[in-house]
Every structure is written in structure tokens, then in C-alpha cells.
mmCIF file of C-alpha atoms and ligand atoms in Angstrom:
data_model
loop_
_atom_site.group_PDB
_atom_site.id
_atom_site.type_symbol
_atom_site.label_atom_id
_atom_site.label_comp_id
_atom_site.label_asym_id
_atom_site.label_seq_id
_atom_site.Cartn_x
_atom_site.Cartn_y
_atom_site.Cartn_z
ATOM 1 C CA UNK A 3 0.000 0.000 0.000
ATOM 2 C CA UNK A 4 1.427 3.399 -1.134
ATOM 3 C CA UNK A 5 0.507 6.817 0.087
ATOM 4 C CA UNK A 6 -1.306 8.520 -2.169
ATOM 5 C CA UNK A 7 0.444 11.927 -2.313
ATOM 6 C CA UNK A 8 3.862 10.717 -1.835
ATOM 7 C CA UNK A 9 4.045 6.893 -2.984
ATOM 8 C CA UNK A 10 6.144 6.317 -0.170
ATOM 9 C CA UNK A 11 4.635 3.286 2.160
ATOM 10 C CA UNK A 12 1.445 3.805 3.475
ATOM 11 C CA UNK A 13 0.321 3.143 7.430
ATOM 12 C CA UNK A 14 -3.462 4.026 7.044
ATOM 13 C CA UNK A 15 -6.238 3.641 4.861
ATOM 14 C CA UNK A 16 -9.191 6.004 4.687
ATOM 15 C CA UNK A 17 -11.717 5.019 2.849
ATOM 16 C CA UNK A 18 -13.884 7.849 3.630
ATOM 17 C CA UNK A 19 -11.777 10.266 1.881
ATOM 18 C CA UNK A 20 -10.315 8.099 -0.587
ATOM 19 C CA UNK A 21 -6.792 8.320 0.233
ATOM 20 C CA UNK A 22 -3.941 5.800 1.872
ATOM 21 C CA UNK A 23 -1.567 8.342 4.056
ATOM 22 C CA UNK A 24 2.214 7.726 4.685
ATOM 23 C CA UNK A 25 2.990 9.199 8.267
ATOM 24 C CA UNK A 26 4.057 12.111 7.206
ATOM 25 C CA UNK A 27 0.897 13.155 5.011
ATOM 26 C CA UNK A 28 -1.898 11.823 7.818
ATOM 27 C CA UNK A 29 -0.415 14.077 10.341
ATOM 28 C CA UNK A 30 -0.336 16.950 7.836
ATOM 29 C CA UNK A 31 -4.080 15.881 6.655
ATOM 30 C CA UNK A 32 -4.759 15.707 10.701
ATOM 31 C CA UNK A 33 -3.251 19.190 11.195
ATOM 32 C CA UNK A 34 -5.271 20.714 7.965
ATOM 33 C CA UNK A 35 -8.556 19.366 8.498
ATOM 34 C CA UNK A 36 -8.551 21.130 11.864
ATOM 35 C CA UNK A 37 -7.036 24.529 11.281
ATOM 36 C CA UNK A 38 -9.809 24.376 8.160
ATOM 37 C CA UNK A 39 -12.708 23.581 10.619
ATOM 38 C CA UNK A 40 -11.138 26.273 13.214
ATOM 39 C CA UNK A 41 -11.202 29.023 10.431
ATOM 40 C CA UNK A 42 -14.444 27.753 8.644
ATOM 41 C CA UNK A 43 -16.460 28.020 11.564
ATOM 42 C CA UNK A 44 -14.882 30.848 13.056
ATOM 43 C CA UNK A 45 -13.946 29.119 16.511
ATOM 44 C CA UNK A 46 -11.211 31.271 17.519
ATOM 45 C CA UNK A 47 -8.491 33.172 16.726
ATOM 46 C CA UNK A 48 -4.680 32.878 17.516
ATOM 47 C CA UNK A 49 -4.997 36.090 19.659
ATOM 48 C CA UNK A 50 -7.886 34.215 22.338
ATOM 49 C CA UNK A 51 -6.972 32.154 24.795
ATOM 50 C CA UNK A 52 -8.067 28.540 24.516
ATOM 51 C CA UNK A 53 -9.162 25.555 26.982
ATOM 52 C CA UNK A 54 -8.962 22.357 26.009
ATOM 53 C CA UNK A 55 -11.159 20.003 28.354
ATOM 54 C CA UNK A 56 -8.426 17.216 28.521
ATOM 55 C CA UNK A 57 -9.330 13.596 29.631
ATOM 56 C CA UNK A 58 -6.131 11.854 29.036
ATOM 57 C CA UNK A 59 -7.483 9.996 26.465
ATOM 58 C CA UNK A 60 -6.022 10.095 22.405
ATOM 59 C CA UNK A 61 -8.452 12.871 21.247
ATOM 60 C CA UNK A 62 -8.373 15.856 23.749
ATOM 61 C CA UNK A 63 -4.377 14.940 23.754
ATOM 62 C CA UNK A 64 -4.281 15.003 20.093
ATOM 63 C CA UNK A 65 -6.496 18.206 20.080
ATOM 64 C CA UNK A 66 -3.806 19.768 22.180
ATOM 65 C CA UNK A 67 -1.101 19.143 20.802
ATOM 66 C CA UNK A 68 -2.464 20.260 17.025
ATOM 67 C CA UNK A 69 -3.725 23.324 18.479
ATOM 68 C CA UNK A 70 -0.353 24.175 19.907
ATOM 69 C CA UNK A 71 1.536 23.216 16.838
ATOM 70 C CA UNK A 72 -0.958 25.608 14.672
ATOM 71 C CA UNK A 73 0.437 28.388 16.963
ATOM 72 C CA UNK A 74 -2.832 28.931 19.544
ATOM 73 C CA UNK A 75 -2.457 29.673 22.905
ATOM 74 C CA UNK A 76 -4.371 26.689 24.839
ATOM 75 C CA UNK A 77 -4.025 25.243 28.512
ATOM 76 C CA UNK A 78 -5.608 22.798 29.731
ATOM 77 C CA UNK A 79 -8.064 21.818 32.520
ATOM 78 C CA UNK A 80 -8.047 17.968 34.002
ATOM 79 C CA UNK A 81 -11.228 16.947 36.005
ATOM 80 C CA UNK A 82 -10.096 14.116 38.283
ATOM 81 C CA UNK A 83 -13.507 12.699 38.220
ATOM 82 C CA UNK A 84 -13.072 10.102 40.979
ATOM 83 C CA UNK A 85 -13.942 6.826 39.141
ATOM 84 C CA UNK A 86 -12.461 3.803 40.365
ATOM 85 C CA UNK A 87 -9.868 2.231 38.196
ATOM 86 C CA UNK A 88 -9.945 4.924 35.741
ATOM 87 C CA UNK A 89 -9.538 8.599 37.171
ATOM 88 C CA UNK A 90 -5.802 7.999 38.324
ATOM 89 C CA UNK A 91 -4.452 6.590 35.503
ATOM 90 C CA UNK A 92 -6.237 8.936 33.043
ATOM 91 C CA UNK A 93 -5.166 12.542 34.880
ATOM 92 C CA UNK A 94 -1.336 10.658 35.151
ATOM 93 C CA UNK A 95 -1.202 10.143 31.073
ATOM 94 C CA UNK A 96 -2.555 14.053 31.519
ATOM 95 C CA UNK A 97 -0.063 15.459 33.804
ATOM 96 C CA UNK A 98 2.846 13.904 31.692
ATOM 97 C CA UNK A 99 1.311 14.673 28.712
ATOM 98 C CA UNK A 100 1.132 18.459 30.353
ATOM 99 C CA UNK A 101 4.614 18.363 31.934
ATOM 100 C CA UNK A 102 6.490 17.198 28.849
ATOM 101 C CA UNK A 103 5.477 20.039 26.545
ATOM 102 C CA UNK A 104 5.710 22.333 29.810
ATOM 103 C CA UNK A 105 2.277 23.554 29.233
ATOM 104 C CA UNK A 106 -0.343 24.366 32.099
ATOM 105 C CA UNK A 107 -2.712 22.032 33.018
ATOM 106 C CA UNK A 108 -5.533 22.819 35.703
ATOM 107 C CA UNK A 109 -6.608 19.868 38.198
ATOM 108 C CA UNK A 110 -9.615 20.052 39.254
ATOM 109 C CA UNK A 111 -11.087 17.452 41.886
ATOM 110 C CA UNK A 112 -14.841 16.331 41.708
ATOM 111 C CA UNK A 113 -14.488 15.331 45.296
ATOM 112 C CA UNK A 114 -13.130 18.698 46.123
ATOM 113 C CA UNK A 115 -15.789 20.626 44.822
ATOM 114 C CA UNK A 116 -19.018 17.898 45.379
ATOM 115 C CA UNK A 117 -18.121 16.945 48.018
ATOM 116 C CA UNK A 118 -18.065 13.333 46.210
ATOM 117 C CA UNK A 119 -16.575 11.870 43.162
ATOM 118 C CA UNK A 120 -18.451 10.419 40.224
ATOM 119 C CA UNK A 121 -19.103 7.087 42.108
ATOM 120 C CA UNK A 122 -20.087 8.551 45.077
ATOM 121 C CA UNK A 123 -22.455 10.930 43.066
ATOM 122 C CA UNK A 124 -23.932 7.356 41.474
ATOM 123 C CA UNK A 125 -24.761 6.011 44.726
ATOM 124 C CA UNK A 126 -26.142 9.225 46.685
ATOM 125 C CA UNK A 127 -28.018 10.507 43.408
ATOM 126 C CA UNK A 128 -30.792 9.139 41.305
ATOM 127 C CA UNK A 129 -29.633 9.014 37.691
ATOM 128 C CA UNK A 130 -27.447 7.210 34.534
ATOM 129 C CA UNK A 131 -23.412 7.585 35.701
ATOM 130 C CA UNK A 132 -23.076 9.341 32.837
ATOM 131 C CA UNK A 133 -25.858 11.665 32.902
ATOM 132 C CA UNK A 134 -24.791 13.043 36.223
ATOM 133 C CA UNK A 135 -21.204 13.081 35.160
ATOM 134 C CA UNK A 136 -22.359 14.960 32.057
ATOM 135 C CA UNK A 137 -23.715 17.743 34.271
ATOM 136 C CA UNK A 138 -20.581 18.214 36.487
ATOM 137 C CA UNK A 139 -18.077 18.449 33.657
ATOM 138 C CA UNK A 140 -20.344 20.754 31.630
ATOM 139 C CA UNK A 141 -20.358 23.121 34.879
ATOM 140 C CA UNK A 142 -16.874 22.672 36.138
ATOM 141 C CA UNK A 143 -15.245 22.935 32.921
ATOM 142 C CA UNK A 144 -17.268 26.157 32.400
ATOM 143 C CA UNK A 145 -16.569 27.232 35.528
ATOM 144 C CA UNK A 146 -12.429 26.641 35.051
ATOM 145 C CA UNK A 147 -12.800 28.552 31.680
ATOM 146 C CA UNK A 148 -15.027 31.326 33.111
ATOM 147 C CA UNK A 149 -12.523 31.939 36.001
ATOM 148 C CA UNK A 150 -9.335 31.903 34.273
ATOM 149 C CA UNK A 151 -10.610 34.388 31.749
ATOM 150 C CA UNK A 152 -10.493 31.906 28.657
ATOM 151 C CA UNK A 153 -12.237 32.932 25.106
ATOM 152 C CA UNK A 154 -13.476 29.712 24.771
ATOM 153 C CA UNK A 155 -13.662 25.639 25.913
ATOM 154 C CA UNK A 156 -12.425 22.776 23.343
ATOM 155 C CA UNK A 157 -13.322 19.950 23.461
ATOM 156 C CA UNK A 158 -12.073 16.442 21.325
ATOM 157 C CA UNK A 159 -15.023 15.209 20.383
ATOM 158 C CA UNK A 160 -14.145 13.614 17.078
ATOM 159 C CA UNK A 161 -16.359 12.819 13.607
ATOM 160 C CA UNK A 162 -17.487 9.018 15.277
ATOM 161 C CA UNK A 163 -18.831 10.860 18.575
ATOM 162 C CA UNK A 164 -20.830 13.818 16.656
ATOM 163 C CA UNK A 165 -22.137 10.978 14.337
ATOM 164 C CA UNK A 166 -23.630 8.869 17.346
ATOM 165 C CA UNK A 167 -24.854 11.942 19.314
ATOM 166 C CA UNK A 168 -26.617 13.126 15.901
ATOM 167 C CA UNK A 169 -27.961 9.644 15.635
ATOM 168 C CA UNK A 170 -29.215 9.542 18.994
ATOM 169 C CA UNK A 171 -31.036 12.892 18.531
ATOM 170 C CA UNK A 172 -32.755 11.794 15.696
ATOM 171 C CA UNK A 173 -33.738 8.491 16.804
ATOM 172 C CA UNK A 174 -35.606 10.822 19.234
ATOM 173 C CA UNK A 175 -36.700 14.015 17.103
ATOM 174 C CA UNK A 176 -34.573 15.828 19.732
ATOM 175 C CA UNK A 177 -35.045 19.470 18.446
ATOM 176 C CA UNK A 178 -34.208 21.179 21.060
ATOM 177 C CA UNK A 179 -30.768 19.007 21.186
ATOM 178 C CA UNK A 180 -30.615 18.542 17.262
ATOM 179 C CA UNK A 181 -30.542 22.853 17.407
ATOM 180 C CA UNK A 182 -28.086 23.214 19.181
ATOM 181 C CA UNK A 183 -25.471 20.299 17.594
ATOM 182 C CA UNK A 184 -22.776 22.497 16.431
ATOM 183 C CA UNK A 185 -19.561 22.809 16.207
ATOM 184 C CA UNK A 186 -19.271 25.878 17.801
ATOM 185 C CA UNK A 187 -21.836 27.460 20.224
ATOM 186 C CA UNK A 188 -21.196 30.693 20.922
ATOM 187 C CA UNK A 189 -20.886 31.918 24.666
ATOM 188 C CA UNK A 190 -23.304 34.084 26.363
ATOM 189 C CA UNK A 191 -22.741 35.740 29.862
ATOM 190 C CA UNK A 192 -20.601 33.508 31.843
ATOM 191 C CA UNK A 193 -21.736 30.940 29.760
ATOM 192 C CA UNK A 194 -18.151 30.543 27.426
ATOM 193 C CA UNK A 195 -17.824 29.754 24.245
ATOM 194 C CA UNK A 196 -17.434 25.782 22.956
ATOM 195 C CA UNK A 197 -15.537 24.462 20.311
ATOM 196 C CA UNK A 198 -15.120 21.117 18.214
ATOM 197 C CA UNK A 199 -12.155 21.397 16.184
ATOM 198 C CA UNK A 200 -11.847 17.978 15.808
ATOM 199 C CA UNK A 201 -15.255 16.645 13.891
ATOM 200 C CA UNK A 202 -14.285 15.916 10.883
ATOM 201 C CA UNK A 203 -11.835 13.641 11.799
ATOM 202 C CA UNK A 204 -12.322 10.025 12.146
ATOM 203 C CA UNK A 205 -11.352 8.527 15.251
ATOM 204 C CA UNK A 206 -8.765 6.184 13.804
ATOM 205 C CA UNK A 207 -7.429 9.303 12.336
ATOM 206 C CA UNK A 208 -7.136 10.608 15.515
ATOM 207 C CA UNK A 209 -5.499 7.565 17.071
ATOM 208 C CA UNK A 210 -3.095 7.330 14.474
ATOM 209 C CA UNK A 211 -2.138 10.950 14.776
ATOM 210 C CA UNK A 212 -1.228 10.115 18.421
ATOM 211 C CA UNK A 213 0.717 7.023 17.635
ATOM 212 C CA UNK A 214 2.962 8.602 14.685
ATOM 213 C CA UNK A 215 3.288 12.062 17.172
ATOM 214 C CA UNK A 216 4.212 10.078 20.216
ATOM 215 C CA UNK A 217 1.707 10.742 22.226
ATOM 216 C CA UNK A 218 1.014 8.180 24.854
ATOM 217 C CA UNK A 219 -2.962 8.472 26.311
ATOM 218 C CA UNK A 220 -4.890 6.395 28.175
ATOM 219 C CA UNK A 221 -6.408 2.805 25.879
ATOM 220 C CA UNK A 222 -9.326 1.524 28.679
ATOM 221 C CA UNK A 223 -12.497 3.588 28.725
ATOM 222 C CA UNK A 224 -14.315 4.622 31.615
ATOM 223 C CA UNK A 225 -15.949 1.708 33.373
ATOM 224 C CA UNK A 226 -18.923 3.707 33.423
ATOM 225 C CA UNK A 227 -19.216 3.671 29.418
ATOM 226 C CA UNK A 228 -20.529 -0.379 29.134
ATOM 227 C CA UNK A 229 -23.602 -0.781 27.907
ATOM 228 C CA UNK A 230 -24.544 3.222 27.636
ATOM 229 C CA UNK A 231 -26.109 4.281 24.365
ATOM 230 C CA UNK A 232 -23.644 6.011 22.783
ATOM 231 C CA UNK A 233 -21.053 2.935 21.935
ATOM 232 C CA UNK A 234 -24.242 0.875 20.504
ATOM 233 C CA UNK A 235 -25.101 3.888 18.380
ATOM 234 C CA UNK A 236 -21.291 3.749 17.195
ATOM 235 C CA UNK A 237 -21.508 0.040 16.655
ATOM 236 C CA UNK A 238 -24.733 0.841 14.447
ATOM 237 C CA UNK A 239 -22.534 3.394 12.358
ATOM 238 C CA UNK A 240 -19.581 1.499 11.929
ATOM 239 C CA UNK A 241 -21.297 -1.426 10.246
ATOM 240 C CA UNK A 242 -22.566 1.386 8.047
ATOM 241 C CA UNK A 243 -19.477 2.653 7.859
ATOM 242 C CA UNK A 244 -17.897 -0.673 6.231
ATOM 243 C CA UNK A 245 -20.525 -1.236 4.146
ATOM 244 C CA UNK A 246 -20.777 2.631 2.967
ATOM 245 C CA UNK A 247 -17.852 4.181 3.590
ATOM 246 C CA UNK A 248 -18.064 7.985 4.261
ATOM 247 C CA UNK A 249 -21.400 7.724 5.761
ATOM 248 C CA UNK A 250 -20.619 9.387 9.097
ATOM 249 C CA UNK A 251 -19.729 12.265 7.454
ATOM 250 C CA UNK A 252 -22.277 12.309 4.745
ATOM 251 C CA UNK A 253 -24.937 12.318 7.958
ATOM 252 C CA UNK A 254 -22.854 14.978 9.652
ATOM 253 C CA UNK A 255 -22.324 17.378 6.638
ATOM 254 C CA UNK A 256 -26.347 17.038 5.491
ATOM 255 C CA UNK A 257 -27.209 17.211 8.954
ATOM 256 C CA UNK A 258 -25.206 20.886 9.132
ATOM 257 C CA UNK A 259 -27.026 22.467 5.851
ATOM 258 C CA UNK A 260 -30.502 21.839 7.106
ATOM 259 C CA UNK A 261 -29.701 22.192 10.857
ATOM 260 C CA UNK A 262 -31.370 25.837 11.205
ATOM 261 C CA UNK A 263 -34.544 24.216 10.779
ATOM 262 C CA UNK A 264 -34.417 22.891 13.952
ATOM 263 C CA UNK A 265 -35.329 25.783 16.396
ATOM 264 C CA UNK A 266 -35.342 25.052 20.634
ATOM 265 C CA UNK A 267 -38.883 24.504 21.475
ATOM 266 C CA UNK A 268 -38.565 27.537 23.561
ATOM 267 C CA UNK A 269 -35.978 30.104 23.724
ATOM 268 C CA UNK A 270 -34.082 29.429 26.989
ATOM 269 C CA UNK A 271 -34.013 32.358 29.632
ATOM 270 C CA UNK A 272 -30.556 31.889 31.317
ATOM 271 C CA UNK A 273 -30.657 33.764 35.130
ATOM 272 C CA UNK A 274 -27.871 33.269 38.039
ATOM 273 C CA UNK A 275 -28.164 30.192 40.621
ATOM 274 C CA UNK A 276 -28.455 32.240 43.818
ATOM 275 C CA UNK A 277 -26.145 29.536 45.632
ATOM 276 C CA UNK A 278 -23.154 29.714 43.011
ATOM 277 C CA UNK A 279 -24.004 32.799 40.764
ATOM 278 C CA UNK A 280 -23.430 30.850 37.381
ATOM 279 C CA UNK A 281 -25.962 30.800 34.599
ATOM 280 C CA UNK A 282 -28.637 28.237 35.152
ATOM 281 C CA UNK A 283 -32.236 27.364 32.705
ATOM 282 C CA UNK A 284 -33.467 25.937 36.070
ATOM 283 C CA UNK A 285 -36.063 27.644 38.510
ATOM 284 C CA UNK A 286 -33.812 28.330 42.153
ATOM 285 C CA UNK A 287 -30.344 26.502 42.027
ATOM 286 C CA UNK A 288 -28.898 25.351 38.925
ATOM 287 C CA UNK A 289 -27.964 21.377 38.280
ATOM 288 C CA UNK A 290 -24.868 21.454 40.684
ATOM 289 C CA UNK A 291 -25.637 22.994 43.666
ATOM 290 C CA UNK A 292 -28.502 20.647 43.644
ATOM 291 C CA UNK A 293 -26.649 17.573 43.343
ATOM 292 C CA UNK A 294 -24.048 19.493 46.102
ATOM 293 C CA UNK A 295 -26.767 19.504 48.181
ATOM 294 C CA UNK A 296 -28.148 15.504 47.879
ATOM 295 C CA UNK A 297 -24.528 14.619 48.691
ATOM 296 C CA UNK A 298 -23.828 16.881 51.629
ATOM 297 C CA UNK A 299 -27.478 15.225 52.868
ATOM 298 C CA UNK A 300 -25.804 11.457 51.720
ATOM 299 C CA UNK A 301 -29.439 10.251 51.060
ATOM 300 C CA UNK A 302 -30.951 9.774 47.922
ATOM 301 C CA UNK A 303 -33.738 12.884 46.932
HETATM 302 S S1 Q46 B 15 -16.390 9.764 31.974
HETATM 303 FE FE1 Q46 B 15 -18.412 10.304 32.697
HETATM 304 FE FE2 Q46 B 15 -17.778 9.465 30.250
HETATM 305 FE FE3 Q46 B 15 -17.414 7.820 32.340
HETATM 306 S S2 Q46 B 15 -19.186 8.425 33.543
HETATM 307 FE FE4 Q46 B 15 -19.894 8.392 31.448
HETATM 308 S S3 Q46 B 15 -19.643 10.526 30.844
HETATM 309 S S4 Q46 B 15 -18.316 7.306 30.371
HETATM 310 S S5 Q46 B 15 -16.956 10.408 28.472
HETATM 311 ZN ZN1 ZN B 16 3.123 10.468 1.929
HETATM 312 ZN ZN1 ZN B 17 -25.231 26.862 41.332
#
């Protein structure tokens, strides 16, 4: 197998774009596609400062490490999320990852601020692990870029997890959720901005890029992720995938052009929780200081 630009050997195929890529010319195709998707969708600009939510796994690494090498200025914020068997090993591949380049990296305990990890949140709280966990990173990673004075929050999602999630939504005529799939939402109040440089980009792409770049990140998922939705809507795509390749991103690009069709039921009226001051849809506290609360009780509400 030869690459196709440079007919020197070839390490990957990608048969959604028609090409077989030498190292060399998949981490240059990694590195384009991104600074493309930064500029096309006007995600930020060299002069902002950038977060990138990093998990220790190969796609917020990989999203780091492109955005430095395209010349942005991005630190990085770690939630230890206290999950058994996956948190330490996960913010250590971080911290290295971090320490190596000598870039800043935020740690932020769940415990610290909960009162409770994610485990502990599982068995106080009513709710999916991953639901609850959702909630808490959405608000502490907010609150880390809100705080620090950052333009906006990246995150690593990658082509294979905007293809599920847009999937999911459908399954369920989601509008509300299918409205606001983008891959930038812009930021409102303390509410900062979030982007997705990486969703064009397959996640063997992205896994590649880290192996050829020498980036070492974490292989065993959260223990929380068997059996939740998302990996059986990826199964569902990926034998559509084999079959038809390019049909993840077929879905995702159609799904962009008509997306303004989709409007939120109702428009959203943001106020302040009047426990922690950040933005909240809810009535009284937002999401967080509730769940504070159920765990400082330790019974289940
Ligand atoms: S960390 Fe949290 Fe994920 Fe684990 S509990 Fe679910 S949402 S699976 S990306
Ligand atoms: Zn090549
Ligand atoms: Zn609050």
C-alpha cells in the first residue's frame, strides 16, 4: 500500500476520503482538516486564549497538541472525576502529557468541589453515571474557563462521537438538542464559548495521529461507558461505515445544511443560581448545587 500523495509506504487507509496516508501526510491531513474547521467556523483566533477540556485519552491529547503546533495559545483543565480504576491513571497520562510540553494544566477534583466523586455521586443521586457526570463536567469545565478568563472551551469530540450523538437525537426528534449540535456554540454571559475542532476527523485518524506524534494516552475507557447508548449507536454506524464508507460524514455534513430548521422549542431564559451565581435554565439553584446539596445530605432525593 502506497501513500497517495507521496508513494512512499502507506500506514493508514481512509476510505472515507479516498486516500492511503504515509505518516508524514496523515499528520499533515490531521493538522489541515482542523485549522480548516477552526477558520471555517470561526472558533477562535490565535490572539484568544483557549481551553482544552483534557481527559487523558487520544483525542483531547491530540487536540492539544495540534492546536499548539498551529500556533494557539491553549491550557488545559483535568477533572479528576473520581472513578475507580480509571480517574488515576487517566489525569497521570494528563499530567505527563502536560509536563512534557511544559504547558499548564488545571486539576480540578470532583471530590473537592461535590463533596463526592463520580461514584459517590452514582450512589447518593438518582440518575445514569453518565448523565450526572455529564452535568458536572459541563459546569466545572465552564466554571475553570469562566474563572481563568479563557475565550473559549475545546473539546475532542471527534467525527465518530458527533455521528452517534446526531444519531441519537434523531432516533428521538430531539429538536431542542438537534438545534443546538454544532460545532461551535457561541458563549453568552458567563456561559463561554465551545468548540469542536476535531469533527471531521475520524477517530482512527485521531489515534493514528497520536501514535505517529508520540503521544502516549490512556487505551481503557471509563468503566462507566458499558452498555450506555452512545457505543451501541457507534456500533450501528460502523457497520454502516464498512458497508458505505463515508457515511458518518455524509450524515454529519447534510445534517449541518438543514440544521437551522431545527429551532429550541422555547428560547431558553438563562438567570444566576443564587447559591453559586453561574448561569442556570433551572427555577432556584442550577444542576450542581442541587446535586451538592443531595450529597452533603448522603441520602438519595
Ligand atoms: S467519563 Fe463520565 Fe464518560 Fe465515564 S461516567 Fe460516562 S460521561 S463514560 S466520556
Ligand atoms: Zn506520503
Ligand atoms: Zn449553582
Amino acid at each position: 500500500m502506497k501513500c497517495t500523495i507521496c508513494k512512499k509506504p502507506a500506514v493508514i487507509k481512509l476510505r472515507h476520503a479516498n486516500l492511503k496516508l504515509c505518516p508524514e501526510h496523515l499528520v499533515a491531513r490531521v493538522e489541515k482538516v482542523v485549522a480548516e474547521t477552526i477558520k471555517k467556523f470561526h472558533m477562535f483566533t490565535p490572539a484568544e486564549k483557549i481551553l482544552v477540556a483534557v481527559s487523558g485519552g487520544k483525542d483531547s491529547l491530540a487536540l492539544w497538541e495540534i492546536l499548539r503546533k498551529l500556533g494557539y495559545r491553549a491550557d488545559g483543565a483535568y477533572l479528576d472525576l473520581g472513578i475507580e480504576g480509571y480517574s488515576a491513571r487517566s489525569r497521570e497520562y494528563s499530567e505527563k502529557f502536560a509536563a512534557a510540553r511544559e504547558l499548564k494544566l488545571h486539576v480540578v477534583a470532583v471530590e473537592e468541589e461535590l463533596g463526592t466523586g463520580i461514584d459517590g455521586l452514582v450512589r447518593v443521586a438518582r440518575g445514569k453515571a453518565c448523565s450526572l457526570c455529564g452535568t458536572v463536567k459541563r459546569y466545572l469545565l465552564n466554571h475553570v474557563a469562566y474563572e481563568g478568563g479563557y475565550h473559549v472551551l475545546a473539546t475532542g469530540h471527534n467525527l465518530d462521537d458527533e455521528a452517534a450523538t446526531l444519531l441519537g437525537n434523531v432516533i428521538r426528534w430531539e429538536e431542542g438538542y438537534l438545534a443546538r449540535q454544532y460545532p461551535v456554540l457561541p458563549g453568552e454571559g458567563k456561559l463561554v464559548r465551545r468548540a469542536k475542532p476535531l469533527v471531521f476527523l475520524s477517530e482512527r485518524e485521531v489515534a493514528a495521529y497520536c501514535v505517529i506524534s508520540g503521544i502516549q494516552y490512556i487505551y481503557e475507557e471509563c468503566p462507566h461507558a458499558v452498555g450506555a447508548r452512545s457505543i451501541a449507536l457507534k456500533h450501528v454506524l460502523n457497520k454502516l461505515e464498512d458497508r458505505y464508507p463515508a457515511t458518518k460524514l455524509t450524515f454529519l455534513r447534510g445534517f449541518l445544511k438543514v440544521r437551522d430548521r431545527f429551532r429550541p422549542r422555547e428560547p431558553v431564559e438563562l438567570r444566576d443560581c443564587p447559591i453559586c451565581g453561574m448561569p442556570t435554565a433551572a427555577e432556584g439553584p442550577c444542576r450542581f448545587c442541587r446535586l451538592k446539596e443531595r450529597v452533603s445530605h448522603g441520602a438519595p432525593a
